[in-house]
């Protein structure tokens, strides 16, 4: 496993910045180990959403602490976040984007160097789901 660390400053968009880092570094099986920080906006898909009813979306605006960020970061990233407001109330969901950093986002990313993550459409769920494959020997040298 390789470890990658990034600190994003105010006004950075978290999801886009992480996707850019994955692309720049050529990561093939990246995943979030941990993240601390805060955001001022978020767009989340909620648990009731389905492939045919994806309008279960929440737009947040305010100051929120990131209390959890988990998921995989292949090109079609699949991240879930839990955010706490100024009174400690939490909300969470599938990250669609719009996670604008307030003060900082300190992200530790792991990379499974012997694997490759992709996504393929799953007819049963209606969503692109994770496919894990071994990485070839030639790919591991990079």
PDB file of C-alpha atoms in Angstrom:
ATOM      1  CA  UNK A   1       0.000   0.000   0.000  1.00  0.00           C
ATOM      2  CA  UNK A   2       1.122   3.526  -0.765  1.00  0.00           C
ATOM      3  CA  UNK A   3       0.012   6.572   1.186  1.00  0.00           C
ATOM      4  CA  UNK A   4      -0.736   9.978  -0.363  1.00  0.00           C
ATOM      5  CA  UNK A   5      -1.469  13.084   1.679  1.00  0.00           C
ATOM      6  CA  UNK A   6      -3.035  16.323   0.537  1.00  0.00           C
ATOM      7  CA  UNK A   7      -4.115  19.450   2.345  1.00  0.00           C
ATOM      8  CA  UNK A   8      -6.711  21.550   0.544  1.00  0.00           C
ATOM      9  CA  UNK A   9      -7.175  25.188   1.471  1.00  0.00           C
ATOM     10  CA  UNK A  10     -10.177  27.510   1.641  1.00  0.00           C
ATOM     11  CA  UNK A  11     -12.518  27.561  -1.359  1.00  0.00           C
ATOM     12  CA  UNK A  12     -11.074  24.370  -2.894  1.00  0.00           C
ATOM     13  CA  UNK A  13     -13.713  21.947  -4.155  1.00  0.00           C
ATOM     14  CA  UNK A  14     -12.940  18.679  -2.395  1.00  0.00           C
ATOM     15  CA  UNK A  15     -14.238  16.060  -4.863  1.00  0.00           C
ATOM     16  CA  UNK A  16     -12.795  17.766  -7.947  1.00  0.00           C
ATOM     17  CA  UNK A  17      -9.459  18.295  -6.218  1.00  0.00           C
ATOM     18  CA  UNK A  18      -9.251  14.627  -5.210  1.00  0.00           C
ATOM     19  CA  UNK A  19     -10.146  13.476  -8.721  1.00  0.00           C
ATOM     20  CA  UNK A  20      -7.408  15.740 -10.106  1.00  0.00           C
ATOM     21  CA  UNK A  21      -4.856  14.312  -7.651  1.00  0.00           C
ATOM     22  CA  UNK A  22      -5.784  10.738  -8.648  1.00  0.00           C
ATOM     23  CA  UNK A  23      -5.368  11.642 -12.329  1.00  0.00           C
ATOM     24  CA  UNK A  24      -2.076  13.534 -11.830  1.00  0.00           C
ATOM     25  CA  UNK A  25      -0.513  10.732  -9.795  1.00  0.00           C
ATOM     26  CA  UNK A  26      -1.919   7.917 -11.948  1.00  0.00           C
ATOM     27  CA  UNK A  27      -3.515   6.122  -8.996  1.00  0.00           C
ATOM     28  CA  UNK A  28      -5.321   2.908 -10.027  1.00  0.00           C
ATOM     29  CA  UNK A  29      -6.917   1.735  -6.747  1.00  0.00           C
ATOM     30  CA  UNK A  30      -7.190   4.754  -4.437  1.00  0.00           C
ATOM     31  CA  UNK A  31      -9.380   4.972  -1.358  1.00  0.00           C
ATOM     32  CA  UNK A  32      -9.909   7.426   1.485  1.00  0.00           C
ATOM     33  CA  UNK A  33      -8.203   6.469   4.740  1.00  0.00           C
ATOM     34  CA  UNK A  34      -9.256   9.567   6.675  1.00  0.00           C
ATOM     35  CA  UNK A  35     -10.179  13.206   6.279  1.00  0.00           C
ATOM     36  CA  UNK A  36     -10.648  16.087   8.687  1.00  0.00           C
ATOM     37  CA  UNK A  37     -11.651  19.593   7.843  1.00  0.00           C
ATOM     38  CA  UNK A  38     -14.645  21.783   7.165  1.00  0.00           C
ATOM     39  CA  UNK A  39     -16.854  22.815   4.258  1.00  0.00           C
ATOM     40  CA  UNK A  40     -19.323  25.580   3.486  1.00  0.00           C
ATOM     41  CA  UNK A  41     -21.389  23.761   0.851  1.00  0.00           C
ATOM     42  CA  UNK A  42     -22.236  20.194  -0.115  1.00  0.00           C
ATOM     43  CA  UNK A  43     -24.448  18.373  -2.589  1.00  0.00           C
ATOM     44  CA  UNK A  44     -25.453  14.935  -1.324  1.00  0.00           C
ATOM     45  CA  UNK A  45     -27.625  12.158  -2.715  1.00  0.00           C
ATOM     46  CA  UNK A  46     -29.681  10.626   0.069  1.00  0.00           C
ATOM     47  CA  UNK A  47     -30.372   6.977   0.866  1.00  0.00           C
ATOM     48  CA  UNK A  48     -33.854   6.953  -0.719  1.00  0.00           C
ATOM     49  CA  UNK A  49     -32.430   7.670  -4.172  1.00  0.00           C
ATOM     50  CA  UNK A  50     -32.570   4.970  -6.827  1.00  0.00           C
ATOM     51  CA  UNK A  51     -31.315   4.864 -10.399  1.00  0.00           C
ATOM     52  CA  UNK A  52     -34.794   5.849 -11.606  1.00  0.00           C
ATOM     53  CA  UNK A  53     -35.449   8.357  -8.789  1.00  0.00           C
ATOM     54  CA  UNK A  54     -32.157  10.163  -8.294  1.00  0.00           C
ATOM     55  CA  UNK A  55     -33.785  13.422  -7.196  1.00  0.00           C
ATOM     56  CA  UNK A  56     -33.332  12.650  -3.500  1.00  0.00           C
ATOM     57  CA  UNK A  57     -30.640  15.331  -3.306  1.00  0.00           C
ATOM     58  CA  UNK A  58     -29.764  17.680  -0.448  1.00  0.00           C
ATOM     59  CA  UNK A  59     -27.994  21.006  -0.988  1.00  0.00           C
ATOM     60  CA  UNK A  60     -26.232  22.282   2.126  1.00  0.00           C
ATOM     61  CA  UNK A  61     -24.936  25.763   2.769  1.00  0.00           C
ATOM     62  CA  UNK A  62     -23.325  26.870   6.030  1.00  0.00           C
ATOM     63  CA  UNK A  63     -20.341  25.807   8.083  1.00  0.00           C
ATOM     64  CA  UNK A  64     -19.896  22.077   8.578  1.00  0.00           C
ATOM     65  CA  UNK A  65     -17.168  19.938  10.114  1.00  0.00           C
ATOM     66  CA  UNK A  66     -16.219  16.836   8.133  1.00  0.00           C
ATOM     67  CA  UNK A  67     -16.643  14.066  10.699  1.00  0.00           C
ATOM     68  CA  UNK A  68     -16.235  11.244   8.195  1.00  0.00           C
ATOM     69  CA  UNK A  69     -15.314  10.821   4.530  1.00  0.00           C
ATOM     70  CA  UNK A  70     -15.095   7.306   3.112  1.00  0.00           C
ATOM     71  CA  UNK A  71     -15.011   5.629  -0.270  1.00  0.00           C
ATOM     72  CA  UNK A  72     -13.081   4.869  -3.424  1.00  0.00           C
ATOM     73  CA  UNK A  73     -11.508   7.432  -5.745  1.00  0.00           C
ATOM     74  CA  UNK A  74     -11.300   5.750  -9.126  1.00  0.00           C
ATOM     75  CA  UNK A  75     -12.435   8.082 -11.961  1.00  0.00           C
ATOM     76  CA  UNK A  76     -16.081   7.480 -11.029  1.00  0.00           C
ATOM     77  CA  UNK A  77     -15.428   8.215  -7.362  1.00  0.00           C
ATOM     78  CA  UNK A  78     -17.855   6.768  -4.820  1.00  0.00           C
ATOM     79  CA  UNK A  79     -17.636   8.821  -1.646  1.00  0.00           C
ATOM     80  CA  UNK A  80     -19.909   9.172   1.370  1.00  0.00           C
ATOM     81  CA  UNK A  81     -19.558  12.022   3.833  1.00  0.00           C
ATOM     82  CA  UNK A  82     -20.916  12.804   7.282  1.00  0.00           C
ATOM     83  CA  UNK A  83     -21.026  16.490   8.211  1.00  0.00           C
ATOM     84  CA  UNK A  84     -21.785  18.164  11.559  1.00  0.00           C
ATOM     85  CA  UNK A  85     -23.310  21.635  11.863  1.00  0.00           C
ATOM     86  CA  UNK A  86     -22.573  24.233  14.547  1.00  0.00           C
ATOM     87  CA  UNK A  87     -24.887  22.451  17.000  1.00  0.00           C
ATOM     88  CA  UNK A  88     -23.386  19.022  16.390  1.00  0.00           C
ATOM     89  CA  UNK A  89     -26.273  17.715  14.288  1.00  0.00           C
ATOM     90  CA  UNK A  90     -25.086  15.408  11.548  1.00  0.00           C
ATOM     91  CA  UNK A  91     -26.183  14.710   8.007  1.00  0.00           C
ATOM     92  CA  UNK A  92     -24.626  12.393   5.511  1.00  0.00           C
ATOM     93  CA  UNK A  93     -24.948  10.919   2.069  1.00  0.00           C
ATOM     94  CA  UNK A  94     -23.367  10.115  -1.257  1.00  0.00           C
ATOM     95  CA  UNK A  95     -21.130  12.976  -2.425  1.00  0.00           C
ATOM     96  CA  UNK A  96     -22.317  14.462  -5.714  1.00  0.00           C
ATOM     97  CA  UNK A  97     -19.955  17.440  -5.477  1.00  0.00           C
ATOM     98  CA  UNK A  98     -19.957  20.982  -4.276  1.00  0.00           C
ATOM     99  CA  UNK A  99     -17.870  20.260  -1.168  1.00  0.00           C
ATOM    100  CA  UNK A 100     -16.275  23.684  -0.871  1.00  0.00           C
ATOM    101  CA  UNK A 101     -13.548  23.780   1.776  1.00  0.00           C
ATOM    102  CA  UNK A 102     -14.052  26.347   4.540  1.00  0.00           C
ATOM    103  CA  UNK A 103     -10.754  26.310   6.467  1.00  0.00           C
ATOM    104  CA  UNK A 104      -8.934  23.115   5.513  1.00  0.00           C
ATOM    105  CA  UNK A 105      -9.360  19.543   4.341  1.00  0.00           C
ATOM    106  CA  UNK A 106      -6.557  17.201   5.341  1.00  0.00           C
ATOM    107  CA  UNK A 107      -6.976  13.991   3.354  1.00  0.00           C
ATOM    108  CA  UNK A 108      -5.020  10.750   3.673  1.00  0.00           C
ATOM    109  CA  UNK A 109      -5.421   8.499   0.632  1.00  0.00           C
ATOM    110  CA  UNK A 110      -4.346   4.887   0.420  1.00  0.00           C
ATOM    111  CA  UNK A 111      -3.557   3.101  -2.814  1.00  0.00           C
ATOM    112  CA  UNK A 112      -3.793  -0.675  -3.150  1.00  0.00           C
ATOM    113  CA  UNK A 113      -0.779  -1.071  -5.417  1.00  0.00           C
ATOM    114  CA  UNK A 114      -1.613  -4.616  -6.547  1.00  0.00           C
ATOM    115  CA  UNK A 115      -5.199  -3.790  -7.562  1.00  0.00           C
ATOM    116  CA  UNK A 116      -7.122  -1.707 -10.064  1.00  0.00           C
ATOM    117  CA  UNK A 117     -10.578  -0.234  -9.390  1.00  0.00           C
ATOM    118  CA  UNK A 118     -13.089   0.320 -12.170  1.00  0.00           C
ATOM    119  CA  UNK A 119     -16.867   0.665 -12.267  1.00  0.00           C
ATOM    120  CA  UNK A 120     -19.378  -1.176 -14.400  1.00  0.00           C
ATOM    121  CA  UNK A 121     -23.105  -0.648 -14.683  1.00  0.00           C
ATOM    122  CA  UNK A 122     -25.002  -3.112 -12.509  1.00  0.00           C
ATOM    123  CA  UNK A 123     -28.385  -4.023 -14.011  1.00  0.00           C
ATOM    124  CA  UNK A 124     -29.810  -4.919 -10.609  1.00  0.00           C
ATOM    125  CA  UNK A 125     -28.921  -1.657  -8.806  1.00  0.00           C
ATOM    126  CA  UNK A 126     -28.972   0.648 -11.826  1.00  0.00           C
ATOM    127  CA  UNK A 127     -25.710   2.246 -10.682  1.00  0.00           C
ATOM    128  CA  UNK A 128     -22.089   1.790 -11.764  1.00  0.00           C
ATOM    129  CA  UNK A 129     -20.655  -0.544  -9.117  1.00  0.00           C
ATOM    130  CA  UNK A 130     -17.077  -1.275  -8.057  1.00  0.00           C
ATOM    131  CA  UNK A 131     -15.066  -3.897  -9.929  1.00  0.00           C
ATOM    132  CA  UNK A 132     -11.761  -4.913  -8.359  1.00  0.00           C
ATOM    133  CA  UNK A 133      -9.113  -6.557 -10.528  1.00  0.00           C
ATOM    134  CA  UNK A 134      -5.492  -7.533  -9.960  1.00  0.00           C
ATOM    135  CA  UNK A 135      -3.044  -5.126 -11.548  1.00  0.00           C
ATOM    136  CA  UNK A 136      -0.606  -6.663 -13.990  1.00  0.00           C
ATOM    137  CA  UNK A 137       3.082  -6.807 -13.083  1.00  0.00           C
ATOM    138  CA  UNK A 138       3.920  -4.201 -15.731  1.00  0.00           C
ATOM    139  CA  UNK A 139       1.367  -1.781 -14.285  1.00  0.00           C
ATOM    140  CA  UNK A 140       2.757  -2.151 -10.738  1.00  0.00           C
ATOM    141  CA  UNK A 141       6.149  -0.673 -11.603  1.00  0.00           C
ATOM    142  CA  UNK A 142       4.616   2.804 -12.152  1.00  0.00           C
TER     143      UNK A 142
END
